[in-house]
């Protein structure tokens, strides 16, 4: 069965600090997709990144970077030089190939203080 | 941004009344989903659709039904609302990139509907 664990319920940092959000997943499939979504205080869900299980290359997009390690079943998300606008709930999610069901973690609420 | 709208955006209703939420998309995406979001649970799949009149249950489908008579619309119905169905409901859409083996793709979400059952 699929499972996604985001052990950090809430994180609070001061602006300009780096912060890493952890995501650990479980799946029996060898082919799967991992996602990160952002939910700002306004409530919408914003897609950030999609990674398939065959692509372990880390990705950087501006201040955001993602570290995918199959050996530890982790897909962690780092924000460098955090800003107040990064304050949101972040969700990690997993979908198995051919599956229509995406499993979401419980989310990590990030507070960035000025 | 994907063209997805949900209506109503907010609704307050009483226990025992029927409620229908609508999701409308302009992207002609084949797959549509209904999720509920509750504190501590992330998002949980209620029902999904992989084509017109083709639907299936998710992990929390009890008390909910869905219908899809057109590609662009996916309706979620609470036949007799209960207080445990107070939640924020999100619709999502996706489209496969290839054949059936590539049916997994990124889901894009609507703005959500906040439902309160008193």
PDB file of C-alpha atoms in Angstrom:
ATOM      1  CA  UNK A   1       0.000   0.000   0.000  1.00  0.00           C
ATOM      2  CA  UNK A   2       1.066   3.543  -0.639  1.00  0.00           C
ATOM      3  CA  UNK A   3       1.871   5.898   2.181  1.00  0.00           C
ATOM      4  CA  UNK A   4       3.338   9.378   2.425  1.00  0.00           C
ATOM      5  CA  UNK A   5       4.684  10.707   5.698  1.00  0.00           C
ATOM      6  CA  UNK A   6       5.459  14.322   6.419  1.00  0.00           C
ATOM      7  CA  UNK A   7       6.687  14.121   9.971  1.00  0.00           C
ATOM      8  CA  UNK A   8       7.038  17.871  10.446  1.00  0.00           C
ATOM      9  CA  UNK A   9       3.632  19.271  11.295  1.00  0.00           C
ATOM     10  CA  UNK A  10       4.778  22.880  11.619  1.00  0.00           C
ATOM     11  CA  UNK A  11       8.055  24.679  11.036  1.00  0.00           C
ATOM     12  CA  UNK A  12       8.800  28.254  11.966  1.00  0.00           C
ATOM     13  CA  UNK A  13      11.813  30.116  10.585  1.00  0.00           C
ATOM     14  CA  UNK A  14      13.004  33.670  10.310  1.00  0.00           C
ATOM     15  CA  UNK A  15      13.209  35.259   6.904  1.00  0.00           C
ATOM     16  CA  UNK A  16      16.378  34.432   4.942  1.00  0.00           C
ATOM     17  CA  UNK A  17      16.903  31.143   6.755  1.00  0.00           C
ATOM     18  CA  UNK A  18      17.079  27.948   4.720  1.00  0.00           C
ATOM     19  CA  UNK A  19      14.457  25.329   5.513  1.00  0.00           C
ATOM     20  CA  UNK A  20      13.994  21.720   4.469  1.00  0.00           C
ATOM     21  CA  UNK A  21      10.643  19.966   4.410  1.00  0.00           C
ATOM     22  CA  UNK A  22      10.855  16.204   4.725  1.00  0.00           C
ATOM     23  CA  UNK A  23       8.824  13.652   2.811  1.00  0.00           C
ATOM     24  CA  UNK A  24       9.141   9.894   3.180  1.00  0.00           C
ATOM     25  CA  UNK A  25       7.067   7.540   1.097  1.00  0.00           C
ATOM     26  CA  UNK A  26       6.206   3.861   0.859  1.00  0.00           C
ATOM     27  CA  UNK A  27       5.260   1.985  -2.272  1.00  0.00           C
ATOM     28  CA  UNK A  28       5.676  -1.506  -3.667  1.00  0.00           C
ATOM     29  CA  UNK A  29       5.809  -0.307  -7.239  1.00  0.00           C
ATOM     30  CA  UNK A  30       9.052   0.359  -9.052  1.00  0.00           C
ATOM     31  CA  UNK A  31       7.459   3.057 -11.178  1.00  0.00           C
ATOM     32  CA  UNK A  32       5.755   5.944  -9.455  1.00  0.00           C
ATOM     33  CA  UNK A  33       5.470   9.702  -9.393  1.00  0.00           C
ATOM     34  CA  UNK A  34       6.141  12.118  -6.579  1.00  0.00           C
ATOM     35  CA  UNK A  35       4.744  15.611  -6.276  1.00  0.00           C
ATOM     36  CA  UNK A  36       4.970  18.701  -4.125  1.00  0.00           C
ATOM     37  CA  UNK A  37       2.108  21.175  -3.822  1.00  0.00           C
ATOM     38  CA  UNK A  38       1.908  24.504  -2.028  1.00  0.00           C
ATOM     39  CA  UNK A  39      -1.237  25.775  -0.306  1.00  0.00           C
ATOM     40  CA  UNK A  40      -0.888  29.468   0.635  1.00  0.00           C
ATOM     41  CA  UNK A  41      -3.233  31.096   3.165  1.00  0.00           C
ATOM     42  CA  UNK A  42      -5.628  31.923   0.333  1.00  0.00           C
ATOM     43  CA  UNK A  43      -6.374  28.196   0.108  1.00  0.00           C
ATOM     44  CA  UNK A  44      -5.653  27.175  -3.456  1.00  0.00           C
ATOM     45  CA  UNK A  45      -3.365  24.256  -4.232  1.00  0.00           C
ATOM     46  CA  UNK A  46      -0.418  25.138  -6.420  1.00  0.00           C
ATOM     47  CA  UNK A  47       1.585  22.470  -8.219  1.00  0.00           C
ATOM     48  CA  UNK A  48       5.340  22.815  -7.652  1.00  0.00           C
ATOM     49  CA  UNK A  49       7.079  19.758  -9.047  1.00  0.00           C
ATOM     50  CA  UNK A  50       6.572  16.259 -10.451  1.00  0.00           C
ATOM     51  CA  UNK A  51       9.304  13.621 -10.386  1.00  0.00           C
ATOM     52  CA  UNK A  52       9.169  10.065 -11.698  1.00  0.00           C
ATOM     53  CA  UNK A  53      10.921   7.232  -9.949  1.00  0.00           C
ATOM     54  CA  UNK A  54      13.497   6.763 -12.696  1.00  0.00           C
ATOM     55  CA  UNK A  55      14.762  10.283 -12.445  1.00  0.00           C
ATOM     56  CA  UNK A  56      16.825  10.745  -9.301  1.00  0.00           C
ATOM     57  CA  UNK A  57      18.467  13.903 -10.492  1.00  0.00           C
ATOM     58  CA  UNK A  58      17.987  16.710  -8.036  1.00  0.00           C
ATOM     59  CA  UNK A  59      16.190  19.753  -9.311  1.00  0.00           C
ATOM     60  CA  UNK A  60      16.610  23.421  -8.577  1.00  0.00           C
ATOM     61  CA  UNK A  61      14.154  26.140  -9.462  1.00  0.00           C
ATOM     62  CA  UNK A  62      15.165  29.514  -8.146  1.00  0.00           C
ATOM     63  CA  UNK A  63      15.170  29.314  -4.358  1.00  0.00           C
ATOM     64  CA  UNK A  64      13.502  25.900  -4.421  1.00  0.00           C
ATOM     65  CA  UNK A  65      15.346  22.609  -4.666  1.00  0.00           C
ATOM     66  CA  UNK A  66      14.306  19.001  -4.369  1.00  0.00           C
ATOM     67  CA  UNK A  67      16.374  16.030  -3.270  1.00  0.00           C
ATOM     68  CA  UNK A  68      15.043  12.643  -4.378  1.00  0.00           C
ATOM     69  CA  UNK A  69      16.714   9.570  -2.856  1.00  0.00           C
ATOM     70  CA  UNK A  70      15.230   6.187  -3.686  1.00  0.00           C
ATOM     71  CA  UNK A  71      17.588   4.457  -1.244  1.00  0.00           C
ATOM     72  CA  UNK A  72      15.871   6.193   1.660  1.00  0.00           C
ATOM     73  CA  UNK A  73      12.449   6.634  -0.019  1.00  0.00           C
ATOM     74  CA  UNK A  74      12.630  10.339   0.525  1.00  0.00           C
ATOM     75  CA  UNK A  75      11.754  13.376  -1.568  1.00  0.00           C
ATOM     76  CA  UNK A  76      12.758  16.411   0.443  1.00  0.00           C
ATOM     77  CA  UNK A  77      12.106  20.019  -0.439  1.00  0.00           C
ATOM     78  CA  UNK A  78      14.459  22.865   0.473  1.00  0.00           C
ATOM     79  CA  UNK A  79      13.718  26.562   0.350  1.00  0.00           C
ATOM     80  CA  UNK A  80      16.830  28.708   0.353  1.00  0.00           C
ATOM     81  CA  UNK A  81      16.724  32.199   1.831  1.00  0.00           C
ATOM     82  CA  UNK A  82      13.091  31.870   2.842  1.00  0.00           C
ATOM     83  CA  UNK A  83      10.697  34.761   2.425  1.00  0.00           C
ATOM     84  CA  UNK A  84       7.436  35.669   4.120  1.00  0.00           C
ATOM     85  CA  UNK A  85       5.586  34.747   0.913  1.00  0.00           C
ATOM     86  CA  UNK A  86       6.786  31.168   1.368  1.00  0.00           C
ATOM     87  CA  UNK A  87       4.483  30.825   4.367  1.00  0.00           C
ATOM     88  CA  UNK A  88       2.060  28.084   3.403  1.00  0.00           C
ATOM     89  CA  UNK A  89       1.170  24.458   3.886  1.00  0.00           C
ATOM     90  CA  UNK A  90       3.237  22.169   1.687  1.00  0.00           C
ATOM     91  CA  UNK A  91       2.021  18.746   0.619  1.00  0.00           C
ATOM     92  CA  UNK A  92       4.020  15.834  -0.694  1.00  0.00           C
ATOM     93  CA  UNK A  93       2.117  13.259  -2.781  1.00  0.00           C
ATOM     94  CA  UNK A  94       2.653   9.897  -4.480  1.00  0.00           C
ATOM     95  CA  UNK A  95       0.957   8.201  -7.435  1.00  0.00           C
ATOM     96  CA  UNK A  96       1.820   4.769  -8.756  1.00  0.00           C
ATOM     97  CA  UNK A  97       2.091   4.229 -12.507  1.00  0.00           C
ATOM     98  CA  UNK A  98      -1.272   3.428 -14.014  1.00  0.00           C
ATOM     99  CA  UNK A  99      -2.979   4.390 -10.812  1.00  0.00           C
ATOM    100  CA  UNK A 100      -5.563   7.098 -10.536  1.00  0.00           C
ATOM    101  CA  UNK A 101      -5.192   7.447  -6.830  1.00  0.00           C
ATOM    102  CA  UNK A 102      -2.787   9.993  -5.485  1.00  0.00           C
ATOM    103  CA  UNK A 103      -1.888   9.704  -1.815  1.00  0.00           C
ATOM    104  CA  UNK A 104      -1.088  12.926  -0.016  1.00  0.00           C
ATOM    105  CA  UNK A 105       0.909  13.452   3.132  1.00  0.00           C
ATOM    106  CA  UNK A 106      -0.718  15.349   5.984  1.00  0.00           C
ATOM    107  CA  UNK A 107       1.188  18.483   5.053  1.00  0.00           C
ATOM    108  CA  UNK A 108       3.783  20.705   6.720  1.00  0.00           C
ATOM    109  CA  UNK A 109       2.800  24.212   7.721  1.00  0.00           C
ATOM    110  CA  UNK A 110       5.669  26.639   7.225  1.00  0.00           C
ATOM    111  CA  UNK A 111       5.724  29.994   8.983  1.00  0.00           C
ATOM    112  CA  UNK A 112       8.296  32.486   7.783  1.00  0.00           C
ATOM    113  CA  UNK A 113       8.626  35.451  10.103  1.00  0.00           C
ATOM    114  CA  UNK A 114       9.941  38.813   8.979  1.00  0.00           C
TER     115      UNK A 114
ATOM    116  CA  UNK B   1      -3.384  27.976 -14.905  1.00  0.00           C
ATOM    117  CA  UNK B   2      -5.822  25.167 -15.585  1.00  0.00           C
ATOM    118  CA  UNK B   3      -9.374  26.350 -16.161  1.00  0.00           C
ATOM    119  CA  UNK B   4     -11.157  24.752 -13.243  1.00  0.00           C
ATOM    120  CA  UNK B   5     -14.045  26.292 -11.351  1.00  0.00           C
ATOM    121  CA  UNK B   6     -16.035  24.993  -8.433  1.00  0.00           C
ATOM    122  CA  UNK B   7     -19.479  26.039  -7.311  1.00  0.00           C
ATOM    123  CA  UNK B   8     -20.559  27.019  -4.835  1.00  0.00           C
ATOM    124  CA  UNK B   9     -17.405  28.284  -3.152  1.00  0.00           C
ATOM    125  CA  UNK B  10     -19.035  28.325   0.260  1.00  0.00           C
ATOM    126  CA  UNK B  11     -22.112  26.549   1.551  1.00  0.00           C
ATOM    127  CA  UNK B  12     -23.752  26.091   4.915  1.00  0.00           C
ATOM    128  CA  UNK B  13     -26.416  23.443   5.166  1.00  0.00           C
ATOM    129  CA  UNK B  14     -28.222  21.393   7.753  1.00  0.00           C
ATOM    130  CA  UNK B  15     -27.846  17.756   8.646  1.00  0.00           C
ATOM    131  CA  UNK B  16     -29.962  15.506   6.485  1.00  0.00           C
ATOM    132  CA  UNK B  17     -30.228  17.779   3.478  1.00  0.00           C
ATOM    133  CA  UNK B  18     -28.872  16.835   0.049  1.00  0.00           C
ATOM    134  CA  UNK B  19     -25.983  18.845  -1.314  1.00  0.00           C
ATOM    135  CA  UNK B  20     -24.433  18.911  -4.782  1.00  0.00           C
ATOM    136  CA  UNK B  21     -21.074  20.435  -5.563  1.00  0.00           C
ATOM    137  CA  UNK B  22     -20.063  21.162  -9.115  1.00  0.00           C
ATOM    138  CA  UNK B  23     -16.682  21.085 -10.784  1.00  0.00           C
ATOM    139  CA  UNK B  24     -16.343  22.571 -14.237  1.00  0.00           C
ATOM    140  CA  UNK B  25     -13.249  22.452 -16.438  1.00  0.00           C
ATOM    141  CA  UNK B  26     -12.425  24.068 -19.745  1.00  0.00           C
ATOM    142  CA  UNK B  27      -9.264  22.030 -20.405  1.00  0.00           C
ATOM    143  CA  UNK B  28     -10.955  18.974 -21.938  1.00  0.00           C
ATOM    144  CA  UNK B  29      -8.999  16.781 -19.503  1.00  0.00           C
ATOM    145  CA  UNK B  30     -10.149  13.210 -19.341  1.00  0.00           C
ATOM    146  CA  UNK B  31      -9.638  12.592 -15.619  1.00  0.00           C
ATOM    147  CA  UNK B  32     -11.415  14.383 -12.813  1.00  0.00           C
ATOM    148  CA  UNK B  33     -11.246  13.871  -9.062  1.00  0.00           C
ATOM    149  CA  UNK B  34     -12.957  14.926  -5.869  1.00  0.00           C
ATOM    150  CA  UNK B  35     -10.962  15.262  -2.658  1.00  0.00           C
ATOM    151  CA  UNK B  36     -11.744  16.420   0.813  1.00  0.00           C
ATOM    152  CA  UNK B  37      -9.236  18.236   2.986  1.00  0.00           C
ATOM    153  CA  UNK B  38      -9.340  17.938   6.748  1.00  0.00           C
ATOM    154  CA  UNK B  39      -6.765  18.983   9.356  1.00  0.00           C
ATOM    155  CA  UNK B  40      -4.188  16.279   9.963  1.00  0.00           C
ATOM    156  CA  UNK B  41      -5.265  14.234   6.954  1.00  0.00           C
ATOM    157  CA  UNK B  42      -4.001  16.135   3.960  1.00  0.00           C
ATOM    158  CA  UNK B  43      -6.212  15.456   0.973  1.00  0.00           C
ATOM    159  CA  UNK B  44      -8.179  12.251   0.663  1.00  0.00           C
ATOM    160  CA  UNK B  45      -9.716  10.990  -2.548  1.00  0.00           C
ATOM    161  CA  UNK B  46     -13.497  10.603  -2.538  1.00  0.00           C
ATOM    162  CA  UNK B  47     -14.277   9.597  -6.127  1.00  0.00           C
ATOM    163  CA  UNK B  48     -12.672   9.955  -9.488  1.00  0.00           C
ATOM    164  CA  UNK B  49     -13.690   9.768 -13.129  1.00  0.00           C
ATOM    165  CA  UNK B  50     -11.683   8.525 -16.089  1.00  0.00           C
ATOM    166  CA  UNK B  51     -14.224   9.489 -18.722  1.00  0.00           C
ATOM    167  CA  UNK B  52     -17.852  10.409 -19.310  1.00  0.00           C
ATOM    168  CA  UNK B  53     -20.016   8.112 -17.189  1.00  0.00           C
ATOM    169  CA  UNK B  54     -16.899   6.267 -15.971  1.00  0.00           C
ATOM    170  CA  UNK B  55     -16.363   6.735 -12.258  1.00  0.00           C
ATOM    171  CA  UNK B  56     -14.847   4.831  -9.360  1.00  0.00           C
ATOM    172  CA  UNK B  57     -14.507   5.094  -5.609  1.00  0.00           C
ATOM    173  CA  UNK B  58     -11.619   6.550  -3.692  1.00  0.00           C
ATOM    174  CA  UNK B  59     -10.598   5.924  -0.098  1.00  0.00           C
ATOM    175  CA  UNK B  60     -13.402   7.890   1.598  1.00  0.00           C
ATOM    176  CA  UNK B  61     -16.407   7.380  -0.683  1.00  0.00           C
ATOM    177  CA  UNK B  62     -19.059   6.427   1.897  1.00  0.00           C
ATOM    178  CA  UNK B  63     -21.909   8.951   1.907  1.00  0.00           C
ATOM    179  CA  UNK B  64     -20.923  10.440  -1.459  1.00  0.00           C
ATOM    180  CA  UNK B  65     -21.960   9.828  -5.046  1.00  0.00           C
ATOM    181  CA  UNK B  66     -20.735  11.358  -8.277  1.00  0.00           C
ATOM    182  CA  UNK B  67     -21.872  11.805 -11.833  1.00  0.00           C
ATOM    183  CA  UNK B  68     -20.193  12.829 -15.039  1.00  0.00           C
ATOM    184  CA  UNK B  69     -22.490  13.302 -18.007  1.00  0.00           C
ATOM    185  CA  UNK B  70     -20.155  15.641 -19.875  1.00  0.00           C
ATOM    186  CA  UNK B  71     -16.383  15.864 -20.114  1.00  0.00           C
ATOM    187  CA  UNK B  72     -16.355  19.284 -18.530  1.00  0.00           C
ATOM    188  CA  UNK B  73     -18.546  18.648 -15.488  1.00  0.00           C
ATOM    189  CA  UNK B  74     -18.077  16.398 -12.477  1.00  0.00           C
ATOM    190  CA  UNK B  75     -20.721  16.543  -9.758  1.00  0.00           C
ATOM    191  CA  UNK B  76     -20.319  15.433  -6.167  1.00  0.00           C
ATOM    192  CA  UNK B  77     -23.499  14.718  -4.223  1.00  0.00           C
ATOM    193  CA  UNK B  78     -23.988  14.249  -0.522  1.00  0.00           C
ATOM    194  CA  UNK B  79     -27.336  12.459  -0.416  1.00  0.00           C
ATOM    195  CA  UNK B  80     -27.954  13.289   3.239  1.00  0.00           C
ATOM    196  CA  UNK B  81     -25.309  15.567   4.663  1.00  0.00           C
ATOM    197  CA  UNK B  82     -23.823  14.833   8.090  1.00  0.00           C
ATOM    198  CA  UNK B  83     -21.628  16.968  10.339  1.00  0.00           C
ATOM    199  CA  UNK B  84     -18.676  14.665   9.609  1.00  0.00           C
ATOM    200  CA  UNK B  85     -18.840  15.865   6.007  1.00  0.00           C
ATOM    201  CA  UNK B  86     -17.968  19.396   7.038  1.00  0.00           C
ATOM    202  CA  UNK B  87     -14.770  19.944   5.086  1.00  0.00           C
ATOM    203  CA  UNK B  88     -13.105  21.732   2.231  1.00  0.00           C
ATOM    204  CA  UNK B  89     -13.713  19.957  -1.061  1.00  0.00           C
ATOM    205  CA  UNK B  90     -11.317  20.180  -3.955  1.00  0.00           C
ATOM    206  CA  UNK B  91     -11.804  19.113  -7.513  1.00  0.00           C
ATOM    207  CA  UNK B  92      -8.792  18.185  -9.628  1.00  0.00           C
ATOM    208  CA  UNK B  93      -8.156  17.331 -13.249  1.00  0.00           C
ATOM    209  CA  UNK B  94      -5.402  15.543 -15.102  1.00  0.00           C
ATOM    210  CA  UNK B  95      -4.668  14.163 -18.525  1.00  0.00           C
ATOM    211  CA  UNK B  96      -2.565  11.168 -19.541  1.00  0.00           C
ATOM    212  CA  UNK B  97       0.446  11.885 -21.671  1.00  0.00           C
ATOM    213  CA  UNK B  98       0.366   8.637 -23.543  1.00  0.00           C
ATOM    214  CA  UNK B  99      -1.632   5.448 -23.568  1.00  0.00           C
ATOM    215  CA  UNK B 100      -3.176   3.672 -20.630  1.00  0.00           C
ATOM    216  CA  UNK B 101       0.265   2.882 -19.227  1.00  0.00           C
ATOM    217  CA  UNK B 102       0.932   6.549 -18.872  1.00  0.00           C
ATOM    218  CA  UNK B 103      -2.307   7.371 -17.133  1.00  0.00           C
ATOM    219  CA  UNK B 104      -0.564   9.046 -14.251  1.00  0.00           C
ATOM    220  CA  UNK B 105      -0.067  12.720 -14.640  1.00  0.00           C
ATOM    221  CA  UNK B 106      -0.022  15.900 -12.696  1.00  0.00           C
ATOM    222  CA  UNK B 107      -3.273  16.898 -11.065  1.00  0.00           C
ATOM    223  CA  UNK B 108      -4.347  20.523 -11.131  1.00  0.00           C
ATOM    224  CA  UNK B 109      -6.793  21.708  -8.542  1.00  0.00           C
ATOM    225  CA  UNK B 110      -9.808  23.949  -8.444  1.00  0.00           C
ATOM    226  CA  UNK B 111     -10.185  26.725  -5.840  1.00  0.00           C
ATOM    227  CA  UNK B 112     -12.101  24.561  -3.363  1.00  0.00           C
ATOM    228  CA  UNK B 113     -15.546  24.613  -1.763  1.00  0.00           C
ATOM    229  CA  UNK B 114     -15.927  25.124   1.954  1.00  0.00           C
ATOM    230  CA  UNK B 115     -18.921  23.122   3.172  1.00  0.00           C
ATOM    231  CA  UNK B 116     -20.318  23.405   6.669  1.00  0.00           C
ATOM    232  CA  UNK B 117     -22.980  20.965   7.838  1.00  0.00           C
ATOM    233  CA  UNK B 118     -24.758  22.118  10.979  1.00  0.00           C
TER     234      UNK B 118
END
